[in-house]
Amino acid sequence: MYKIVYSGVYLFMMNRTNIEIDENLIAEIQSRSTLKTKKEIVNQALKELLNQLKRKELRSLAGKINWEGDLDSMRELK
């Protein structure tokens, strides 16, 4: 019989994935940045793509949100 004990350990999901990556792109990124491992490069690229998609979603809301307020009075509070 096994007893499982959790002692405040946080679990997060990380999966191993095999993908084909353009080695020329990896080498160029390594030479131009502080990112040195393929894992760092892929993770950074994923974060940047996600940020780009979020910004695109925000831009699509332009003119669709009706805000009422007084910016001048808000600025005076600072």
PDB file of N, CA and C in Angstrom:
ATOM      1  N   MET A   1       0.842  -1.174   0.000  1.00  0.00           N
ATOM      2  CA  MET A   1       0.000   0.000   0.000  1.00  0.00           C
ATOM      3  C   MET A   1       0.890   1.241   0.000  1.00  0.00           C
ATOM      4  N   TYR A   2       0.510   2.227  -0.797  1.00  0.00           N
ATOM      5  CA  TYR A   2       1.266   3.462  -0.893  1.00  0.00           C
ATOM      6  C   TYR A   2       0.477   4.589  -0.267  1.00  0.00           C
ATOM      7  N   LYS A   3       1.170   5.451   0.403  1.00  0.00           N
ATOM      8  CA  LYS A   3       0.537   6.625   0.975  1.00  0.00           C
ATOM      9  C   LYS A   3       1.091   7.845   0.248  1.00  0.00           C
ATOM     10  N   ILE A   4       0.207   8.668  -0.264  1.00  0.00           N
ATOM     11  CA  ILE A   4       0.628   9.866  -0.983  1.00  0.00           C
ATOM     12  C   ILE A   4       0.459  11.060  -0.062  1.00  0.00           C
ATOM     13  N   VAL A   5       1.520  11.814   0.096  1.00  0.00           N
ATOM     14  CA  VAL A   5       1.481  12.979   0.972  1.00  0.00           C
ATOM     15  C   VAL A   5       1.837  14.211   0.156  1.00  0.00           C
ATOM     16  N   TYR A   6       0.993  15.220   0.231  1.00  0.00           N
ATOM     17  CA  TYR A   6       1.269  16.500  -0.415  1.00  0.00           C
ATOM     18  C   TYR A   6       1.689  17.478   0.663  1.00  0.00           C
ATOM     19  N   SER A   7       2.839  18.059   0.506  1.00  0.00           N
ATOM     20  CA  SER A   7       3.333  18.981   1.525  1.00  0.00           C
ATOM     21  C   SER A   7       3.563  20.366   0.937  1.00  0.00           C
ATOM     22  N   GLY A   8       2.528  20.946   0.416  1.00  0.00           N
ATOM     23  CA  GLY A   8       2.641  22.300  -0.121  1.00  0.00           C
ATOM     24  C   GLY A   8       3.409  22.384  -1.423  1.00  0.00           C
ATOM     25  N   VAL A   9       3.474  21.323  -2.158  1.00  0.00           N
ATOM     26  CA  VAL A   9       4.182  21.333  -3.431  1.00  0.00           C
ATOM     27  C   VAL A   9       3.216  21.785  -4.515  1.00  0.00           C
ATOM     28  N   TYR A  10       3.634  22.763  -5.290  1.00  0.00           N
ATOM     29  CA  TYR A  10       2.799  23.252  -6.376  1.00  0.00           C
ATOM     30  C   TYR A  10       3.142  22.488  -7.645  1.00  0.00           C
ATOM     31  N   LEU A  11       2.134  21.992  -8.289  1.00  0.00           N
ATOM     32  CA  LEU A  11       2.334  21.268  -9.534  1.00  0.00           C
ATOM     33  C   LEU A  11       1.938  22.168 -10.687  1.00  0.00           C
ATOM     34  N   PHE A  12       2.715  22.178 -11.722  1.00  0.00           N
ATOM     35  CA  PHE A  12       2.356  22.914 -12.923  1.00  0.00           C
ATOM     36  C   PHE A  12       2.624  22.012 -14.111  1.00  0.00           C
ATOM     37  N   MET A  13       1.933  22.304 -15.183  1.00  0.00           N
ATOM     38  CA  MET A  13       2.000  21.399 -16.325  1.00  0.00           C
ATOM     39  C   MET A  13       3.134  21.773 -17.270  1.00  0.00           C
ATOM     40  N   MET A  14       3.950  20.824 -17.541  1.00  0.00           N
ATOM     41  CA  MET A  14       5.000  20.945 -18.546  1.00  0.00           C
ATOM     42  C   MET A  14       4.988  19.621 -19.300  1.00  0.00           C
ATOM     43  N   ASN A  15       4.946  19.706 -20.579  1.00  0.00           N
ATOM     44  CA  ASN A  15       4.952  18.499 -21.397  1.00  0.00           C
ATOM     45  C   ASN A  15       6.169  18.489 -22.299  1.00  0.00           C
ATOM     46  N   ARG A  16       6.654  17.315 -22.571  1.00  0.00           N
ATOM     47  CA  ARG A  16       7.713  17.170 -23.564  1.00  0.00           C
ATOM     48  C   ARG A  16       7.049  17.016 -24.916  1.00  0.00           C
ATOM     49  N   THR A  17       7.569  17.752 -25.881  1.00  0.00           N
ATOM     50  CA  THR A  17       7.034  17.686 -27.232  1.00  0.00           C
ATOM     51  C   THR A  17       8.193  17.645 -28.208  1.00  0.00           C
ATOM     52  N   ASN A  18       8.108  16.773 -29.156  1.00  0.00           N
ATOM     53  CA  ASN A  18       9.126  16.709 -30.201  1.00  0.00           C
ATOM     54  C   ASN A  18       8.625  17.477 -31.410  1.00  0.00           C
ATOM     55  N   ILE A  19       9.397  18.471 -31.817  1.00  0.00           N
ATOM     56  CA  ILE A  19       9.036  19.265 -32.992  1.00  0.00           C
ATOM     57  C   ILE A  19      10.277  19.481 -33.841  1.00  0.00           C
ATOM     58  N   GLU A  20      10.053  19.719 -35.113  1.00  0.00           N
ATOM     59  CA  GLU A  20      11.162  20.058 -35.997  1.00  0.00           C
ATOM     60  C   GLU A  20      11.314  21.571 -35.995  1.00  0.00           C
ATOM     61  N   ILE A  21      12.521  22.024 -35.722  1.00  0.00           N
ATOM     62  CA  ILE A  21      12.801  23.457 -35.643  1.00  0.00           C
ATOM     63  C   ILE A  21      13.881  23.793 -36.656  1.00  0.00           C
ATOM     64  N   ASP A  22      13.724  24.916 -37.310  1.00  0.00           N
ATOM     65  CA  ASP A  22      14.719  25.390 -38.270  1.00  0.00           C
ATOM     66  C   ASP A  22      15.996  25.751 -37.505  1.00  0.00           C
ATOM     67  N   GLU A  23      17.028  24.949 -37.669  1.00  0.00           N
ATOM     68  CA  GLU A  23      18.281  25.145 -36.938  1.00  0.00           C
ATOM     69  C   GLU A  23      18.964  26.460 -37.305  1.00  0.00           C
ATOM     70  N   ASN A  24      18.770  26.932 -38.531  1.00  0.00           N
ATOM     71  CA  ASN A  24      19.344  28.223 -38.919  1.00  0.00           C
ATOM     72  C   ASN A  24      18.716  29.358 -38.122  1.00  0.00           C
ATOM     73  N   LEU A  25      17.398  29.288 -37.918  1.00  0.00           N
ATOM     74  CA  LEU A  25      16.727  30.308 -37.109  1.00  0.00           C
ATOM     75  C   LEU A  25      17.208  30.257 -35.665  1.00  0.00           C
ATOM     76  N   ILE A  26      17.339  29.054 -35.127  1.00  0.00           N
ATOM     77  CA  ILE A  26      17.825  28.893 -33.753  1.00  0.00           C
ATOM     78  C   ILE A  26      19.214  29.501 -33.615  1.00  0.00           C
ATOM     79  N   ALA A  27      20.097  29.188 -34.542  1.00  0.00           N
ATOM     80  CA  ALA A  27      21.471  29.705 -34.485  1.00  0.00           C
ATOM     81  C   ALA A  27      21.491  31.224 -34.575  1.00  0.00           C
ATOM     82  N   GLU A  28      20.656  31.794 -35.441  1.00  0.00           N
ATOM     83  CA  GLU A  28      20.628  33.251 -35.575  1.00  0.00           C
ATOM     84  C   GLU A  28      20.101  33.906 -34.302  1.00  0.00           C
ATOM     85  N   ILE A  29      19.061  33.330 -33.716  1.00  0.00           N
ATOM     86  CA  ILE A  29      18.526  33.879 -32.469  1.00  0.00           C
ATOM     87  C   ILE A  29      19.565  33.775 -31.362  1.00  0.00           C
ATOM     88  N   GLN A  30      20.260  32.655 -31.284  1.00  0.00           N
ATOM     89  CA  GLN A  30      21.287  32.484 -30.260  1.00  0.00           C
ATOM     90  C   GLN A  30      22.405  33.507 -30.420  1.00  0.00           C
ATOM     91  N   SER A  31      22.744  33.841 -31.646  1.00  0.00           N
ATOM     92  CA  SER A  31      23.833  34.798 -31.863  1.00  0.00           C
ATOM     93  C   SER A  31      23.395  36.241 -31.612  1.00  0.00           C
ATOM     94  N   ARG A  32      22.097  36.516 -31.703  1.00  0.00           N
ATOM     95  CA  ARG A  32      21.600  37.883 -31.566  1.00  0.00           C
ATOM     96  C   ARG A  32      20.956  38.170 -30.211  1.00  0.00           C
ATOM     97  N   SER A  33      20.809  37.162 -29.370  1.00  0.00           N
ATOM     98  CA  SER A  33      20.105  37.374 -28.104  1.00  0.00           C
ATOM     99  C   SER A  33      20.873  36.736 -26.954  1.00  0.00           C
ATOM    100  N   THR A  34      20.302  36.903 -25.773  1.00  0.00           N
ATOM    101  CA  THR A  34      20.878  36.251 -24.592  1.00  0.00           C
ATOM    102  C   THR A  34      20.285  34.865 -24.386  1.00  0.00           C
ATOM    103  N   LEU A  35      19.328  34.506 -25.226  1.00  0.00           N
ATOM    104  CA  LEU A  35      18.718  33.177 -25.141  1.00  0.00           C
ATOM    105  C   LEU A  35      19.677  32.166 -25.759  1.00  0.00           C
ATOM    106  N   LYS A  36      20.020  31.140 -25.008  1.00  0.00           N
ATOM    107  CA  LYS A  36      21.035  30.210 -25.496  1.00  0.00           C
ATOM    108  C   LYS A  36      20.526  28.795 -25.731  1.00  0.00           C
ATOM    109  N   THR A  37      19.436  28.419 -25.092  1.00  0.00           N
ATOM    110  CA  THR A  37      18.938  27.057 -25.307  1.00  0.00           C
ATOM    111  C   THR A  37      17.697  27.090 -26.196  1.00  0.00           C
ATOM    112  N   LYS A  38      17.445  25.973 -26.840  1.00  0.00           N
ATOM    113  CA  LYS A  38      16.251  25.867 -27.685  1.00  0.00           C
ATOM    114  C   LYS A  38      14.996  26.049 -26.843  1.00  0.00           C
ATOM    115  N   LYS A  39      15.020  25.503 -25.641  1.00  0.00           N
ATOM    116  CA  LYS A  39      13.868  25.620 -24.745  1.00  0.00           C
ATOM    117  C   LYS A  39      13.585  27.084 -24.424  1.00  0.00           C
ATOM    118  N   GLU A  40      14.627  27.846 -24.095  1.00  0.00           N
ATOM    119  CA  GLU A  40      14.448  29.275 -23.813  1.00  0.00           C
ATOM    120  C   GLU A  40      13.873  30.004 -25.021  1.00  0.00           C
ATOM    121  N   ILE A  41      14.396  29.688 -26.184  1.00  0.00           N
ATOM    122  CA  ILE A  41      13.957  30.355 -27.415  1.00  0.00           C
ATOM    123  C   ILE A  41      12.497  30.033 -27.712  1.00  0.00           C
ATOM    124  N   VAL A  42      12.122  28.771 -27.613  1.00  0.00           N
ATOM    125  CA  VAL A  42      10.740  28.376 -27.902  1.00  0.00           C
ATOM    126  C   VAL A  42       9.787  28.985 -26.875  1.00  0.00           C
ATOM    127  N   ASN A  43      10.143  28.940 -25.591  1.00  0.00           N
ATOM    128  CA  ASN A  43       9.278  29.524 -24.565  1.00  0.00           C
ATOM    129  C   ASN A  43       9.107  31.024 -24.766  1.00  0.00           C
ATOM    130  N   GLN A  44      10.188  31.720 -25.099  1.00  0.00           N
ATOM    131  CA  GLN A  44      10.101  33.162 -25.350  1.00  0.00           C
ATOM    132  C   GLN A  44       9.221  33.445 -26.563  1.00  0.00           C
ATOM    133  N   ALA A  45       9.376  32.652 -27.605  1.00  0.00           N
ATOM    134  CA  ALA A  45       8.558  32.835 -28.812  1.00  0.00           C
ATOM    135  C   ALA A  45       7.083  32.606 -28.503  1.00  0.00           C
ATOM    136  N   LEU A  46       6.776  31.601 -27.695  1.00  0.00           N
ATOM    137  CA  LEU A  46       5.384  31.337 -27.322  1.00  0.00           C
ATOM    138  C   LEU A  46       4.805  32.494 -26.516  1.00  0.00           C
ATOM    139  N   LYS A  47       5.592  33.026 -25.575  1.00  0.00           N
ATOM    140  CA  LYS A  47       5.129  34.169 -24.776  1.00  0.00           C
ATOM    141  C   LYS A  47       4.877  35.387 -25.655  1.00  0.00           C
ATOM    142  N   GLU A  48       5.790  35.641 -26.587  1.00  0.00           N
ATOM    143  CA  GLU A  48       5.632  36.801 -27.462  1.00  0.00           C
ATOM    144  C   GLU A  48       4.430  36.649 -28.383  1.00  0.00           C
ATOM    145  N   LEU A  49       4.189  35.448 -28.886  1.00  0.00           N
ATOM    146  CA  LEU A  49       3.015  35.218 -29.731  1.00  0.00           C
ATOM    147  C   LEU A  49       1.737  35.420 -28.924  1.00  0.00           C
ATOM    148  N   LEU A  50       1.705  34.913 -27.697  1.00  0.00           N
ATOM    149  CA  LEU A  50       0.529  35.086 -26.852  1.00  0.00           C
ATOM    150  C   LEU A  50       0.280  36.566 -26.568  1.00  0.00           C
ATOM    151  N   ASN A  51       1.338  37.317 -26.258  1.00  0.00           N
ATOM    152  CA  ASN A  51       1.190  38.758 -26.030  1.00  0.00           C
ATOM    153  C   ASN A  51       0.675  39.463 -27.275  1.00  0.00           C
ATOM    154  N   GLN A  52       1.175  39.083 -28.431  1.00  0.00           N
ATOM    155  CA  GLN A  52       0.726  39.674 -29.696  1.00  0.00           C
ATOM    156  C   GLN A  52      -0.764  39.403 -29.914  1.00  0.00           C
ATOM    157  N   LEU A  53      -1.205  38.190 -29.636  1.00  0.00           N
ATOM    158  CA  LEU A  53      -2.616  37.837 -29.801  1.00  0.00           C
ATOM    159  C   LEU A  53      -3.500  38.608 -28.821  1.00  0.00           C
ATOM    160  N   LYS A  54      -3.018  38.777 -27.586  1.00  0.00           N
ATOM    161  CA  LYS A  54      -3.781  39.544 -26.595  1.00  0.00           C
ATOM    162  C   LYS A  54      -3.916  41.004 -27.014  1.00  0.00           C
ATOM    163  N   ARG A  55      -2.821  41.582 -27.532  1.00  0.00           N
ATOM    164  CA  ARG A  55      -2.880  42.976 -27.998  1.00  0.00           C
ATOM    165  C   ARG A  55      -3.861  43.115 -29.154  1.00  0.00           C
ATOM    166  N   LYS A  56      -3.873  42.126 -30.048  1.00  0.00           N
ATOM    167  CA  LYS A  56      -4.801  42.144 -31.177  1.00  0.00           C
ATOM    168  C   LYS A  56      -6.247  42.109 -30.678  1.00  0.00           C
ATOM    169  N   GLU A  57      -6.511  41.276 -29.673  1.00  0.00           N
ATOM    170  CA  GLU A  57      -7.852  41.211 -29.093  1.00  0.00           C
ATOM    171  C   GLU A  57      -8.245  42.554 -28.479  1.00  0.00           C
ATOM    172  N   LEU A  58      -7.304  43.192 -27.780  1.00  0.00           N
ATOM    173  CA  LEU A  58      -7.592  44.499 -27.183  1.00  0.00           C
ATOM    174  C   LEU A  58      -7.880  45.542 -28.251  1.00  0.00           C
ATOM    175  N   ARG A  59      -7.087  45.526 -29.334  1.00  0.00           N
ATOM    176  CA  ARG A  59      -7.316  46.492 -30.420  1.00  0.00           C
ATOM    177  C   ARG A  59      -8.687  46.302 -31.047  1.00  0.00           C
ATOM    178  N   SER A  60      -9.176  45.075 -31.073  1.00  0.00           N
ATOM    179  CA  SER A  60     -10.493  44.826 -31.672  1.00  0.00           C
ATOM    180  C   SER A  60     -11.615  45.433 -30.831  1.00  0.00           C
ATOM    181  N   LEU A  61     -11.324  45.791 -29.578  1.00  0.00           N
ATOM    182  CA  LEU A  61     -12.327  46.416 -28.715  1.00  0.00           C
ATOM    183  C   LEU A  61     -12.382  47.933 -28.883  1.00  0.00           C
ATOM    184  N   ALA A  62     -11.455  48.491 -29.645  1.00  0.00           N
ATOM    185  CA  ALA A  62     -11.405  49.950 -29.820  1.00  0.00           C
ATOM    186  C   ALA A  62     -12.743  50.464 -30.336  1.00  0.00           C
ATOM    187  N   GLY A  63     -13.281  51.467 -29.629  1.00  0.00           N
ATOM    188  CA  GLY A  63     -14.543  52.073 -30.024  1.00  0.00           C
ATOM    189  C   GLY A  63     -15.769  51.293 -29.596  1.00  0.00           C
ATOM    190  N   LYS A  64     -15.597  50.160 -28.960  1.00  0.00           N
ATOM    191  CA  LYS A  64     -16.733  49.331 -28.563  1.00  0.00           C
ATOM    192  C   LYS A  64     -17.060  49.447 -27.080  1.00  0.00           C
ATOM    193  N   ILE A  65     -16.171  50.067 -26.323  1.00  0.00           N
ATOM    194  CA  ILE A  65     -16.388  50.206 -24.889  1.00  0.00           C
ATOM    195  C   ILE A  65     -16.758  51.655 -24.611  1.00  0.00           C
ATOM    196  N   ASN A  66     -17.884  51.834 -23.950  1.00  0.00           N
ATOM    197  CA  ASN A  66     -18.357  53.175 -23.640  1.00  0.00           C
ATOM    198  C   ASN A  66     -17.935  53.518 -22.215  1.00  0.00           C
ATOM    199  N   TRP A  67     -16.973  54.422 -22.073  1.00  0.00           N
ATOM    200  CA  TRP A  67     -16.466  54.802 -20.756  1.00  0.00           C
ATOM    201  C   TRP A  67     -16.896  56.218 -20.451  1.00  0.00           C
ATOM    202  N   GLU A  68     -17.387  56.419 -19.242  1.00  0.00           N
ATOM    203  CA  GLU A  68     -17.757  57.758 -18.805  1.00  0.00           C
ATOM    204  C   GLU A  68     -16.909  58.092 -17.596  1.00  0.00           C
ATOM    205  N   GLY A  69     -16.219  59.179 -17.666  1.00  0.00           N
ATOM    206  CA  GLY A  69     -15.381  59.597 -16.560  1.00  0.00           C
ATOM    207  C   GLY A  69     -14.728  60.917 -16.881  1.00  0.00           C
ATOM    208  N   ASP A  70     -14.026  61.453 -15.909  1.00  0.00           N
ATOM    209  CA  ASP A  70     -13.357  62.739 -16.068  1.00  0.00           C
ATOM    210  C   ASP A  70     -11.861  62.528 -15.853  1.00  0.00           C
ATOM    211  N   LEU A  71     -11.118  62.439 -16.945  1.00  0.00           N
ATOM    212  CA  LEU A  71      -9.680  62.193 -16.843  1.00  0.00           C
ATOM    213  C   LEU A  71      -8.957  63.315 -16.118  1.00  0.00           C
ATOM    214  N   ASP A  72      -9.390  64.557 -16.328  1.00  0.00           N
ATOM    215  CA  ASP A  72      -8.722  65.686 -15.669  1.00  0.00           C
ATOM    216  C   ASP A  72      -8.807  65.559 -14.153  1.00  0.00           C
ATOM    217  N   SER A  73      -9.984  65.221 -13.635  1.00  0.00           N
ATOM    218  CA  SER A  73     -10.105  65.086 -12.176  1.00  0.00           C
ATOM    219  C   SER A  73      -9.332  63.868 -11.677  1.00  0.00           C
ATOM    220  N   MET A  74      -9.276  62.822 -12.464  1.00  0.00           N
ATOM    221  CA  MET A  74      -8.507  61.644 -12.063  1.00  0.00           C
ATOM    222  C   MET A  74      -7.021  61.970 -12.010  1.00  0.00           C
ATOM    223  N   ARG A  75      -6.555  62.777 -12.945  1.00  0.00           N
ATOM    224  CA  ARG A  75      -5.138  63.146 -12.977  1.00  0.00           C
ATOM    225  C   ARG A  75      -4.779  64.047 -11.809  1.00  0.00           C
ATOM    226  N   GLU A  76      -5.719  64.854 -11.353  1.00  0.00           N
ATOM    227  CA  GLU A  76      -5.459  65.746 -10.219  1.00  0.00           C
ATOM    228  C   GLU A  76      -5.272  64.971  -8.927  1.00  0.00           C
ATOM    229  N   LEU A  77      -5.839  63.793  -8.831  1.00  0.00           N
ATOM    230  CA  LEU A  77      -5.745  62.991  -7.617  1.00  0.00           C
ATOM    231  C   LEU A  77      -4.355  62.417  -7.398  1.00  0.00           C
ATOM    232  N   LYS A  78      -3.547  62.381  -8.424  1.00  0.00           N
ATOM    233  CA  LYS A  78      -2.208  61.790  -8.297  1.00  0.00           C
ATOM    234  C   LYS A  78      -1.267  62.660  -7.549  1.00  0.00           C
TER     235      LYS A  78
END
